Short mmCIF file of C-alpha atoms in Angstrom, two decimals:
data_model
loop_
_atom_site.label_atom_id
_atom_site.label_comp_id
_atom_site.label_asym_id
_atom_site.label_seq_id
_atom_site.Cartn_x
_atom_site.Cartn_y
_atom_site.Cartn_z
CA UNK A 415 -101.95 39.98 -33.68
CA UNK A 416 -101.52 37.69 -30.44
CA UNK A 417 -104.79 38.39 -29.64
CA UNK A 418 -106.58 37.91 -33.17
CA UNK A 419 -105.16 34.33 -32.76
CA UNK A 420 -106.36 34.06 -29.26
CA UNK A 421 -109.92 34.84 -30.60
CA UNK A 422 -109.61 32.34 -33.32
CA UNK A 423 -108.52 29.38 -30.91
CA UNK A 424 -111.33 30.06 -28.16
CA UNK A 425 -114.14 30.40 -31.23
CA UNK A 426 -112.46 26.89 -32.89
CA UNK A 427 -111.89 25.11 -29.45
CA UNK A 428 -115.35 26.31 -28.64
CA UNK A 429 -117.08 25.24 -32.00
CA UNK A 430 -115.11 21.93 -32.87
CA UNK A 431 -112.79 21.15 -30.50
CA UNK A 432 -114.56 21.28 -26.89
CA UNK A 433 -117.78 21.55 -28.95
CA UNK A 434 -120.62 21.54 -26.06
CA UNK A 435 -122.84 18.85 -27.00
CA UNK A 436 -120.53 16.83 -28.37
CA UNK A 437 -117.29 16.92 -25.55
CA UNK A 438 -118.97 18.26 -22.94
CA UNK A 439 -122.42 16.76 -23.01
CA UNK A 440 -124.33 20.23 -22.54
CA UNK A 441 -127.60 20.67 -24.16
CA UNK A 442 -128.32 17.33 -24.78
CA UNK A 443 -132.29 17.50 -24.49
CA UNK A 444 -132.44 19.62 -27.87
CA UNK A 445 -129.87 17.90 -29.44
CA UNK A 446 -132.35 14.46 -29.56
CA UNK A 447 -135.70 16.86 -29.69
CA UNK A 448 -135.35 19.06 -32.41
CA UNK A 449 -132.79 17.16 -34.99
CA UNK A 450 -135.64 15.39 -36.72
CA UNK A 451 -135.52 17.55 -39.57
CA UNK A 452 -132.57 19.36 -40.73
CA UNK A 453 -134.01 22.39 -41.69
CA UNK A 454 -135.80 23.08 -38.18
CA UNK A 455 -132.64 21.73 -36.33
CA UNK A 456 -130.79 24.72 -38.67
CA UNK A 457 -133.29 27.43 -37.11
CA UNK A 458 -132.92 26.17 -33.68
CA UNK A 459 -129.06 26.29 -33.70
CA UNK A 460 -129.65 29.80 -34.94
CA UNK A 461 -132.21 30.67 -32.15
CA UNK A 462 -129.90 29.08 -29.76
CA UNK A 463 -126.84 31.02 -30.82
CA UNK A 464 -128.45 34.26 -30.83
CA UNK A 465 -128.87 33.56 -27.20
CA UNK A 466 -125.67 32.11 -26.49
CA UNK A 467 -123.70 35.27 -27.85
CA UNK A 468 -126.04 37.77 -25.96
CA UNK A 469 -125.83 36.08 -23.20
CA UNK A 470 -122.01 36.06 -23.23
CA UNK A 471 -121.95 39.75 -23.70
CA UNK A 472 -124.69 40.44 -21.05
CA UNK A 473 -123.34 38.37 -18.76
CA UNK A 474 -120.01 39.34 -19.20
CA UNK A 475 -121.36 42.76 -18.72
CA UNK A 476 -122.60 41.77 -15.17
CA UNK A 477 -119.71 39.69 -13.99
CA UNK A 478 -117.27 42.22 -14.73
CA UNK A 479 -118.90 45.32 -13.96
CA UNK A 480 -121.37 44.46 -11.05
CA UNK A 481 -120.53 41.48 -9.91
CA UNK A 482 -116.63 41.79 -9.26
CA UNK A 483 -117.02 45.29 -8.55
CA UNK A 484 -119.18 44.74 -5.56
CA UNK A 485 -117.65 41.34 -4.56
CA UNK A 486 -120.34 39.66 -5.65
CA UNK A 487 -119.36 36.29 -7.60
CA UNK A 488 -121.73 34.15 -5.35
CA UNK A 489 -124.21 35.71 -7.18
CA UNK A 490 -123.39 34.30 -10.50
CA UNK A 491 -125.20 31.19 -11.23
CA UNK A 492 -128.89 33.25 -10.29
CA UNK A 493 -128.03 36.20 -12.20
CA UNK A 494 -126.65 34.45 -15.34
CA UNK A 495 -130.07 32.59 -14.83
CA UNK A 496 -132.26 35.66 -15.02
CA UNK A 497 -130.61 36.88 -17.79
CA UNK A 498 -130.81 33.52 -20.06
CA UNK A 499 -134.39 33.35 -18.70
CA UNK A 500 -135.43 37.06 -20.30
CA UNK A 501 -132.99 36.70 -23.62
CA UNK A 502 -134.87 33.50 -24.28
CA UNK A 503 -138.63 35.39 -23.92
CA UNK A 504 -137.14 37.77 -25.86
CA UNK A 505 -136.27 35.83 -28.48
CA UNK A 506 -139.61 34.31 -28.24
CA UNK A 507 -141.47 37.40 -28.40
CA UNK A 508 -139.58 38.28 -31.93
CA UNK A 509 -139.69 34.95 -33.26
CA UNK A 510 -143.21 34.88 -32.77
CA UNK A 511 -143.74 38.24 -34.62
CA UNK A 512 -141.19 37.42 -37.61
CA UNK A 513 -142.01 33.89 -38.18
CA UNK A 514 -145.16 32.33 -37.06
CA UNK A 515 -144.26 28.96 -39.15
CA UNK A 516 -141.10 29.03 -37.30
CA UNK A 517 -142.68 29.85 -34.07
CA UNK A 518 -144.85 26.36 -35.04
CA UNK A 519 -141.61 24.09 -35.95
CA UNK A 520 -139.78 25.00 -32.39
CA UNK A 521 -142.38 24.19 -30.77
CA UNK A 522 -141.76 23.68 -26.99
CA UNK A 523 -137.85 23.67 -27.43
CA UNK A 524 -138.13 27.53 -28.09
CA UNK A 525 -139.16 28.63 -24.10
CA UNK A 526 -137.13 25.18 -23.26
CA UNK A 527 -133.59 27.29 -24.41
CA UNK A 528 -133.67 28.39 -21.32
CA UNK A 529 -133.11 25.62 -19.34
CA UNK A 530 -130.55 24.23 -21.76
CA UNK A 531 -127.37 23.80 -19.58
CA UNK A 532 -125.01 24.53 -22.72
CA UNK A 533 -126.09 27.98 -22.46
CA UNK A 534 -125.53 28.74 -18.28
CA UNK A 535 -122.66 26.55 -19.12
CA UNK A 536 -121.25 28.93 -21.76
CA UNK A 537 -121.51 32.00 -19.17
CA UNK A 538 -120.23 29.79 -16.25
CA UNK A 539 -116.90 28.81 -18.41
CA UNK A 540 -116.11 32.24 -19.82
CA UNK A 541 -116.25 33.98 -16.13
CA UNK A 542 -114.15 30.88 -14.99
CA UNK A 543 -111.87 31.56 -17.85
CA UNK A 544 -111.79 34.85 -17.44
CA UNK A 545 -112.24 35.83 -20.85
CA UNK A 546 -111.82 39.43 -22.22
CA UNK A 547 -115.25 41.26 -23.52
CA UNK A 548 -114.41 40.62 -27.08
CA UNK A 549 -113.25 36.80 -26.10
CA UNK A 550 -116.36 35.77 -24.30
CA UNK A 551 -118.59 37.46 -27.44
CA UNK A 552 -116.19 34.61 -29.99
CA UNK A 553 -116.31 32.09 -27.36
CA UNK A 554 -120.29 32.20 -27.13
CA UNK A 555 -120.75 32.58 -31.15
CA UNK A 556 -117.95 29.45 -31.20
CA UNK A 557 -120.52 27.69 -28.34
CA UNK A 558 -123.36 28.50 -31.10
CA UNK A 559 -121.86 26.99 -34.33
CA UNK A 560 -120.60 23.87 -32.94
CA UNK A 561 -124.03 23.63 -30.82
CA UNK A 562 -125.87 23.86 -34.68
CA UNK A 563 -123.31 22.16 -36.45
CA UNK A 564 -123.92 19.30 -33.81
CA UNK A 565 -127.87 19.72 -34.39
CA UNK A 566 -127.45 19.58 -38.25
CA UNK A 567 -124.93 16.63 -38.38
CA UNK A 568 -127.78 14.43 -36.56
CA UNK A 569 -130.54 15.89 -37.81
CA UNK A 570 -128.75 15.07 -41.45
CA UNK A 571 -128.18 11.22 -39.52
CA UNK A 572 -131.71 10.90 -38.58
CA UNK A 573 -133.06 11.58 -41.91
CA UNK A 574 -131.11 8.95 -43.34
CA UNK A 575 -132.04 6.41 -40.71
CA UNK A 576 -135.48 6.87 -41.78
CA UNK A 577 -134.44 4.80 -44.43
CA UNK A 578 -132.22 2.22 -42.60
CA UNK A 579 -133.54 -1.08 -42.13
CA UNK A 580 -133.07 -0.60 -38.37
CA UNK A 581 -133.02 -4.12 -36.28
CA UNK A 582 -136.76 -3.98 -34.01
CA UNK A 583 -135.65 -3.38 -31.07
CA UNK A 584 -133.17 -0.84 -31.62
CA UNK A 585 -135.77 1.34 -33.47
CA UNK A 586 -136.70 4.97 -32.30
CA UNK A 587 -134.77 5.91 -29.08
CA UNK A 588 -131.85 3.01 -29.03
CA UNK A 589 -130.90 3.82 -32.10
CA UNK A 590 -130.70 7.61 -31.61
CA UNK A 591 -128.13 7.42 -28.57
CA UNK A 592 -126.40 4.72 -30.63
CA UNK A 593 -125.75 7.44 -32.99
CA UNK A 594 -125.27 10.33 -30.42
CA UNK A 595 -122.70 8.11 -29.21
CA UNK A 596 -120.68 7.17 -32.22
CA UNK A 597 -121.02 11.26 -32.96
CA UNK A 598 -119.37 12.16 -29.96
CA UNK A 599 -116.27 9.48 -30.18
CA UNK A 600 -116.04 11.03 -34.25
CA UNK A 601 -115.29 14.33 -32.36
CA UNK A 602 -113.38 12.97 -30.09
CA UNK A 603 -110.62 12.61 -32.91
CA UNK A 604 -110.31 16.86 -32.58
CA UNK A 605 -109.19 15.85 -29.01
CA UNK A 606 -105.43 18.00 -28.41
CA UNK A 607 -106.28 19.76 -31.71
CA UNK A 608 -106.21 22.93 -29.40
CA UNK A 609 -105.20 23.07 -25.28
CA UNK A 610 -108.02 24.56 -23.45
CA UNK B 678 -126.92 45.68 11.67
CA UNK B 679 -127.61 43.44 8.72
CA UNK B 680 -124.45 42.38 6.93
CA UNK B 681 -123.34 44.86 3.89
CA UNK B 682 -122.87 42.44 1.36
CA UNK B 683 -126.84 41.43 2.05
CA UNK B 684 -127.90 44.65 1.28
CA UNK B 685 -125.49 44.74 -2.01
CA UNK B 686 -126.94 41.72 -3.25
CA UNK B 687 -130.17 42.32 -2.85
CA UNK B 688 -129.97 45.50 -4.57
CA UNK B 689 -127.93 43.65 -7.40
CA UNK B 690 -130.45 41.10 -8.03
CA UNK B 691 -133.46 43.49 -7.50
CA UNK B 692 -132.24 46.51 -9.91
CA UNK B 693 -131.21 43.38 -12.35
CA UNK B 694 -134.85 41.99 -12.50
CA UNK B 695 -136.21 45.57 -12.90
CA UNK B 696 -133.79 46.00 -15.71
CA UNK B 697 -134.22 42.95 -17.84
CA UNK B 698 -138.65 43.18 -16.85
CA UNK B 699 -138.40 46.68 -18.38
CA UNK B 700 -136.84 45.36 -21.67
CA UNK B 701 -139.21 42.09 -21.82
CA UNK B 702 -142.08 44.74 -21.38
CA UNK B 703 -140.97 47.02 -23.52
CA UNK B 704 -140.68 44.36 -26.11
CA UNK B 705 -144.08 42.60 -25.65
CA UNK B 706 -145.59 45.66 -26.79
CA UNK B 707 -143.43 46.23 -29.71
CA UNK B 708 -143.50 42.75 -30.97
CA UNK B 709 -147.18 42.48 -30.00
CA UNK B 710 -149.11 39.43 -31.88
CA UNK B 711 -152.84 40.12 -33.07
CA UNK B 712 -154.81 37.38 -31.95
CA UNK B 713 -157.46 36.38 -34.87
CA UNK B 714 -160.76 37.19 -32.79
CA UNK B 715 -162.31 34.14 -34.69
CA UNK B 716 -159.98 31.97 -33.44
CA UNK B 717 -160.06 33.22 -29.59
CA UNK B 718 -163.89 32.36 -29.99
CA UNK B 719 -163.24 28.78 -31.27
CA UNK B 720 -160.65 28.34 -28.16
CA UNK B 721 -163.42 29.57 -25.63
CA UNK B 722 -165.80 26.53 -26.49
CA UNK B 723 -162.89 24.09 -26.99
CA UNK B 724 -162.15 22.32 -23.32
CA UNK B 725 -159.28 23.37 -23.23
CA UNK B 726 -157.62 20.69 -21.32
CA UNK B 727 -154.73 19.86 -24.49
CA UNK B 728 -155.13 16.70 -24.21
CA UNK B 729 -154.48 16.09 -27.53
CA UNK B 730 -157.32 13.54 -28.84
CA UNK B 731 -157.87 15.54 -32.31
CA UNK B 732 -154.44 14.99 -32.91
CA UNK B 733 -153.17 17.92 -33.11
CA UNK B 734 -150.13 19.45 -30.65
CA UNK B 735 -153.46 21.32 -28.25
CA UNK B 736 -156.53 23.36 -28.37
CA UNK B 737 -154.75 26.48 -29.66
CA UNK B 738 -153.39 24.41 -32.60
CA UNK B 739 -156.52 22.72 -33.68
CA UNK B 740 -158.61 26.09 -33.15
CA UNK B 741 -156.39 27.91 -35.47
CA UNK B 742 -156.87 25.23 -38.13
CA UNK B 743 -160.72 24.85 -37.04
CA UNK B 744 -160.62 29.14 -37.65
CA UNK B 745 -159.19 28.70 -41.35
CA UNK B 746 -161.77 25.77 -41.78
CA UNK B 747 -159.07 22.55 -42.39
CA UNK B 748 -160.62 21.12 -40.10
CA UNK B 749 -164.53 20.10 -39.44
CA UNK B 750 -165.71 21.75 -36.51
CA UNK B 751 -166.52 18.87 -34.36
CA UNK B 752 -162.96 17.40 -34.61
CA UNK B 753 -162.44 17.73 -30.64
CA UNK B 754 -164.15 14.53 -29.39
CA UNK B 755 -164.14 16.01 -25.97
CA UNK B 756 -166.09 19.21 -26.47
CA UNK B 757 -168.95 17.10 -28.08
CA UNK B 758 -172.25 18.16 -29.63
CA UNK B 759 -172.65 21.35 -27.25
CA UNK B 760 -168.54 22.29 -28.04
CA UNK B 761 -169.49 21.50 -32.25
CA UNK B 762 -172.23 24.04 -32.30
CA UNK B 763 -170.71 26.85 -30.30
CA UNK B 764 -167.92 26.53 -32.96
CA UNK B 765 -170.10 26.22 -35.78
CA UNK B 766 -171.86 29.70 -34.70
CA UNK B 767 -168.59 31.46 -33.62
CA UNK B 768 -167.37 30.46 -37.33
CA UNK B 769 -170.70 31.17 -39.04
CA UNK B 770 -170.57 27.45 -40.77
CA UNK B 771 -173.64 25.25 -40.51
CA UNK B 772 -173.41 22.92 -37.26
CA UNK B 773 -172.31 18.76 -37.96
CA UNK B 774 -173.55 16.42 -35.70
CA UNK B 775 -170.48 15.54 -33.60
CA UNK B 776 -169.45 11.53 -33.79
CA UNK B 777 -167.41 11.05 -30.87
CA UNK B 778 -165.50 8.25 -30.61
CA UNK B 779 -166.00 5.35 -27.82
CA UNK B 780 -162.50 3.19 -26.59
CA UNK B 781 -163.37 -0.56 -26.64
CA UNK B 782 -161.89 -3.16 -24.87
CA UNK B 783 -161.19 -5.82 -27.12
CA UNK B 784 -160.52 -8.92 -24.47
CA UNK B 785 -163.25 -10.66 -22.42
CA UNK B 786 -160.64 -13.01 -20.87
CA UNK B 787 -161.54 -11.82 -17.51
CA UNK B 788 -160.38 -14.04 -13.71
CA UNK B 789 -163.07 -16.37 -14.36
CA UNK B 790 -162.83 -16.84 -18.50
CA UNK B 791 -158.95 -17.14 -18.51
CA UNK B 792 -156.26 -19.67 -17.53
CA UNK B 793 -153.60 -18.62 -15.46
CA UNK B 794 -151.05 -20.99 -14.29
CA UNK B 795 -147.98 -17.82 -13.10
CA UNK B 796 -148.46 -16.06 -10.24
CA UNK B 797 -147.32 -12.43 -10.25
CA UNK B 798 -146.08 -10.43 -7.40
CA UNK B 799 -144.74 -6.90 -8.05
CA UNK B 800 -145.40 -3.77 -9.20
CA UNK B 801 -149.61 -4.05 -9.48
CA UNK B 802 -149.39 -2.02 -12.84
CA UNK B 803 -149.97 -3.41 -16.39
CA UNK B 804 -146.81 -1.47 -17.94
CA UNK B 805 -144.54 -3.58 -14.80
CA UNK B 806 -146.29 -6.86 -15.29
CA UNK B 807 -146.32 -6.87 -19.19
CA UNK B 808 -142.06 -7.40 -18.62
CA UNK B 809 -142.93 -10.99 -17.40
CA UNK B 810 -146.23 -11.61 -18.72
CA UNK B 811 -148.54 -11.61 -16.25
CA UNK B 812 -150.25 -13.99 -14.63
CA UNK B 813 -152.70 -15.04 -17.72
CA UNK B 814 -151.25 -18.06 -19.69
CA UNK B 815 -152.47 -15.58 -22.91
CA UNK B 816 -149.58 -13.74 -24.14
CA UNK B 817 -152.31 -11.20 -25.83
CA UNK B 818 -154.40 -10.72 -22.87
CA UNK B 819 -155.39 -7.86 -20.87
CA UNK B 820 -153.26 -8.26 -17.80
CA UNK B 821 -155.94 -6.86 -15.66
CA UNK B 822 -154.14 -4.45 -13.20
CA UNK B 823 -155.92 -1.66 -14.69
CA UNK B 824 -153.45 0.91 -15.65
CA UNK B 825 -156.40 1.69 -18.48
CA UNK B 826 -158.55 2.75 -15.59
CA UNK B 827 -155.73 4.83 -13.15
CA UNK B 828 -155.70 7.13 -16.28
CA UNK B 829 -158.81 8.29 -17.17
CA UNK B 830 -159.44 11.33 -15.84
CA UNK B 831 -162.85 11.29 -16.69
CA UNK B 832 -164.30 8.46 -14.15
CA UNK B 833 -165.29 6.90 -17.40
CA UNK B 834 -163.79 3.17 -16.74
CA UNK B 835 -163.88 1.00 -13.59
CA UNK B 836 -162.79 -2.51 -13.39
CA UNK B 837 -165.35 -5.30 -12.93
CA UNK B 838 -165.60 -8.12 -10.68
CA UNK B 839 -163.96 -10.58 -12.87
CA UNK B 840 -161.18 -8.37 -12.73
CA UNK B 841 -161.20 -6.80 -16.82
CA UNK B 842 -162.33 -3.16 -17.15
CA UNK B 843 -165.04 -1.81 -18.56
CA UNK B 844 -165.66 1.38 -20.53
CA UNK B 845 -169.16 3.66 -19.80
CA UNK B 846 -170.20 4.19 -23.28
CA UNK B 847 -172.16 7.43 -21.36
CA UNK B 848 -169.08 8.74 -20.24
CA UNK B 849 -166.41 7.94 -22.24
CA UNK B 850 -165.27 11.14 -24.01
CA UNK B 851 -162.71 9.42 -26.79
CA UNK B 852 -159.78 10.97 -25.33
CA UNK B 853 -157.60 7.75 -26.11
CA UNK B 854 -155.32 8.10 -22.95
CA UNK B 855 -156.43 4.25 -21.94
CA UNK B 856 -154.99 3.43 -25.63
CA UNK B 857 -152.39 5.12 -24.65
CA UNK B 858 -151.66 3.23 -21.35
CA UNK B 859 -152.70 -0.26 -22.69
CA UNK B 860 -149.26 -2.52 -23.18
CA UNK B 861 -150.85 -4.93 -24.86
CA UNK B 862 -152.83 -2.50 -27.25
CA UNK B 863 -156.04 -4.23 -26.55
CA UNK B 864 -158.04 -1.00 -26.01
CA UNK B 865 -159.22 0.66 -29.66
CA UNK B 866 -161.02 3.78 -30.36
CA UNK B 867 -163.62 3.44 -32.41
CA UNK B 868 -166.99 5.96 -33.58
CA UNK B 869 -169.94 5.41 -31.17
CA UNK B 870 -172.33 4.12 -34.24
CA UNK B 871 -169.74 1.28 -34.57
CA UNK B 872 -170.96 -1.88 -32.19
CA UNK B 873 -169.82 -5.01 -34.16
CA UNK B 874 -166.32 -6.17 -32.40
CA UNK B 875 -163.79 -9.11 -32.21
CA UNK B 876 -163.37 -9.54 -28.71
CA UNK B 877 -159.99 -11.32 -28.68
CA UNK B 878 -156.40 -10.67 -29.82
CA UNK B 879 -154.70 -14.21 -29.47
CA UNK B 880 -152.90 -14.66 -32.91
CA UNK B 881 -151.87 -17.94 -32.16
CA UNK B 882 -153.32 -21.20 -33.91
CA UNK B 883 -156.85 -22.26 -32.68
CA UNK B 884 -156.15 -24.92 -30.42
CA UNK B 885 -153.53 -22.81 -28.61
CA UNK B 886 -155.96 -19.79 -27.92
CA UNK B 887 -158.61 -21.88 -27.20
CA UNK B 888 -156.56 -23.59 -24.60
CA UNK B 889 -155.29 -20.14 -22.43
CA UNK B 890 -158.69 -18.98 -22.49
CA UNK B 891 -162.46 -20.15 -23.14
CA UNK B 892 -163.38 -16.24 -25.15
CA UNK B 893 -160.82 -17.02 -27.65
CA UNK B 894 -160.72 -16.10 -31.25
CA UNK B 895 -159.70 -19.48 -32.67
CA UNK B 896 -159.87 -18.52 -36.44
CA UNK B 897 -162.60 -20.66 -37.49
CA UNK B 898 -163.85 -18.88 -39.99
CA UNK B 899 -167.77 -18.97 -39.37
CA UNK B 900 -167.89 -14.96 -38.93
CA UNK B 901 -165.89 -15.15 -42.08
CA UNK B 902 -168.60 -17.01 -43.81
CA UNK B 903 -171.62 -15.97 -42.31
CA UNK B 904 -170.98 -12.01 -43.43
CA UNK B 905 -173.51 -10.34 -45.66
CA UNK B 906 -170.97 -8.99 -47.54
CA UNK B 907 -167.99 -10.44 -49.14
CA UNK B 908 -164.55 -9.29 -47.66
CA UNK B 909 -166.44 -7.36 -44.29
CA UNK B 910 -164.55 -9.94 -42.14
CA UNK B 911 -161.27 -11.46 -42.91
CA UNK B 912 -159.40 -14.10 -40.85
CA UNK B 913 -155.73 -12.92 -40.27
CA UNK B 914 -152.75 -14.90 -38.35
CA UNK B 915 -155.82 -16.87 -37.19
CA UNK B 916 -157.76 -14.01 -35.87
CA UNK B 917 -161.54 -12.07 -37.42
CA UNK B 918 -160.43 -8.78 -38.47
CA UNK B 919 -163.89 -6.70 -39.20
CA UNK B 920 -163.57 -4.58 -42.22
CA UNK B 921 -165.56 -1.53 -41.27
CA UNK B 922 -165.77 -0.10 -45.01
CA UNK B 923 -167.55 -3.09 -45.58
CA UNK B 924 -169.56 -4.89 -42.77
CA UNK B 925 -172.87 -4.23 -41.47
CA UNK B 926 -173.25 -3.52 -38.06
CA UNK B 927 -175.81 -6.64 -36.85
CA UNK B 928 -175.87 -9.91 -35.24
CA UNK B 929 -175.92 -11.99 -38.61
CA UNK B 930 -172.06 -12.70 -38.68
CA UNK B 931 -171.90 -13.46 -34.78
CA UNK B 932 -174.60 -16.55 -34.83
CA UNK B 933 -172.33 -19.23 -35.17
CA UNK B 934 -169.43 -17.86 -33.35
CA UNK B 935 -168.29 -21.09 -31.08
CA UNK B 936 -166.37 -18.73 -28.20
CA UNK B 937 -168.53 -16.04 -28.60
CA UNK B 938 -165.88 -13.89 -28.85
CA UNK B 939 -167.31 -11.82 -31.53
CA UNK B 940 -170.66 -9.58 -30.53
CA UNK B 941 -172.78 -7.16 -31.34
CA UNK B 942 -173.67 -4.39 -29.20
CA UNK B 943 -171.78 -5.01 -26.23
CA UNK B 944 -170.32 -1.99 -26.18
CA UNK B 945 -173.48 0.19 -26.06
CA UNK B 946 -174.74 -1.92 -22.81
CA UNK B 947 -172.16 -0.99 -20.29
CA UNK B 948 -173.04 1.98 -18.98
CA UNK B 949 -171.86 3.92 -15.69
CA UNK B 950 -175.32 3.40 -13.90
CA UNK B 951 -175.70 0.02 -14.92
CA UNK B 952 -171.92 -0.78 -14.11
CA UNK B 953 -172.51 0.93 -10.55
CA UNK B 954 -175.50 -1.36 -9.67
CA UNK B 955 -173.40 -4.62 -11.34
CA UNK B 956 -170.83 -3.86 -8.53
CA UNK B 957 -173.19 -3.71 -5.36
CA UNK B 958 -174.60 -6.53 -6.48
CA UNK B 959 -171.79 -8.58 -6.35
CA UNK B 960 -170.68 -6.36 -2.94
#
């Protein structure tokens, strides 16, 4: 039972509390590219949390059974790297195949998962942590929602700035981080929620 | 005797990449993409370069949409007439003469035409020197350090002697970058047949264009009233606006212009050969 409310608390401190984009500034670059619309913002958080929990369990894999076997830790950051590298192609191969109009929407900020630092982040954390296999799998799905749920909230903004008689000179980029900003200090109100 | 934990790693990091190049090659052939044949043959005569003048996000997007006929097939300006017809054949449509489109500078207020009363010492780049202004007095002004010119990367600009640049209507492919890299958004694209233009931008009142610079538009209203037809030039904030719907293309409207800021057929003249001997001449 202890460790059913373990799980919960590392996927809720991972979604809302310490959410990535929001707390701990990770992933930033998709967070202002793709939430123009909300509906393509929705996909990417999906894409990107189908990464994030693989790579948890991959890299959890690796960590625990090569890595610490052999003494290996130094070897972290490049091997979490390969991995996110292939997951991503991966997922681009398949999203290709299943969804060319998706494929379309992404754009550039499908290959460019892989150098979002939420994700190396994610796999960095839960080895620092160290997280059990079932953990790191909540903790990465947590990382996911609350990296979506970040996308969709300014995505849902954005649309409705379209409409806001926005002073010149803070249109377009000003205006965005102004936003980004104000998002981040509304999250910060979760702040002691949950420790860790 | 090379350490142990060498060895290790490189054996980690080697049987790792095998591992995960197995699976990515494993699924590139099970989630394998048909490429429409028709529109591998449109990319082949497109230039390929993506530099996005058709509008659209690169040469892969805009031969898809040329493949399911959206689009006409001499939308890339860069590929030209040659490109068109190659397209036109690969798609088994009847071949459109290709229009390309020219840029224009629209400013004449060159060293010798303009007043400048700042001096500016910095950065030698338009996008720096539009921050303070520049050395012209004109606030509309091309500022003259070129940036227009450092970016095309088809040797299809040069600056002249009198320090404004100059577009080879040979050359220029209508890739808009100099549009692009214009502050001041003085630089227009516009279709080759096109060669009636409003050299100025000044918005300001007529006496206080024609005070920062003798080529000003000073919104008299001659063009205005000299046009064929009714409504093919306006006067707006003080500035001739050419309505291209409307206006023929000849030197009726220009006559009476008192700056001669608006002209007919500039544009065509300046060509890379002719710009080349302008410059030795004044070498």
């Amino acid at each position: 039972m202890d460790s059913m409310i373990q799980i919960m608390l590392i996927f809720i401190s991972a979604a809302v509390v310490n959410n990535f984009v929001l707390a701990y500034f990770l992933g930033i670059c998709p967070f202002l590219g793709v939430s123009k619309k909300t509906d393509t913002a929705l996909n990417m958080g999906f894409a990107t949390t189908f990464v994030m929990v693989l790579t948890a369990a991959i890299s959890w894999l690796i960590n625990n059974l090569i890595l610490l076997k052999y003494n290996l830790p130094f070897l972290q950051n490049v091997t979490y790297i390969i991995t996110i590298a292939s997951l991503v192609q991966l997922v681009e191969l398949f999203v290709r195949k299943s969804s060319p109009s998706l494929y379309r929407s992404l754009g550039i900020f499908l290959p460019l998962i892989v150098t979002n630092c939420a994700i190396l982040g994610l796999a960095l954390f839960s080895a620092l942590r160290e997280y059990t296999f079932v953990q790191s799998l909540f903790f990465g799905l947590g990382a996911g929602v609350g990296f979506t749920l970040a996308l969709v909230i300014m995505a849902g903004i954005r649309e409705e700035l379209e409409f806001a008689d926005v002073p010149e000179s803070l249109k377009g980029a000003p205006i965005t981080l102004l936003v980004a900003g104000m998002l981040a200090l509304a999250f910060m109100g979760f702040a002691g929620l949950i420790s860790a | 005797m090379i350490d142990q934990a060498f060895i290790v790693s490189v054996l980690t990091m080697g049987g790792l990449g095998l591992a995960f190049a197995a699976c990515l090659a494993i699924a590139s052939v099970k989630f394998r993409v048909e490429e429409d044949p028709i529109v591998e043959a449109v990319l082949e005569a497109l230039p390929g370069t993506n530099c996005g003048a058709c509008g659209f996000a690169g040469c892969h997007s805009l031969a898809v949409k040329m493949a399911c006929k959206e689009v006409a097939v001499n939308a890339c300006p860069v590929a030209g007439q040659e490109g068109a017809d190659m397209i036109a054949k690969a798609l088994g449509v009847e071949a459109v003469e290709a229009l390309r489109d020219v840029a224009v500078v629209l400013c004449r207020g060159g060293d010798a035409e303009s007043v400048k009363s700042a001096s500016y010492r910095g950065d030698m780049t338009c996008a720096s020197a539009v921050i303070t202004g520049g050395e012209k007095d004109c606030s509309y002004s091309c500022l003259g350090y070129g940036d227009c010119v450092k970016v095309c990367c088809f040797d299809s600009m040069g600056m002249n002697a009198n320090g404004m640049p100059e577009v080879f209507f040979d050359k220029c492919v209508g890739c808009g970058a100099c549009v692009r890299a214009c502050p001041r958004d003085i630089i227009e694209m516009h279709p080759e047949d096109k060669t009636l233009f409003v050299y100025c931008r000044n918005k300001d009142k007529g006496a206080a264009a024609k005070k920062v610079c003798k080529v000003s538009c000073i919104g008299c209203m001659l063009c205005k009233k000299d046009c064929e037809v009714p409504g093919g030039i306006k006067i707006e904030n003080f500035l001739a606006v050419i309505d291209y719907e409307l206006c023929p293309q000849d030197d009726v409207a220009i006559k009476r212009c008192p700056t001669k800021c608006i002209l007919n057929g500039e544009n065509v003249k300046m060509t890379s050969a002719s710009f080349a001997a302008q410059n030795t001449l004044n070498k």
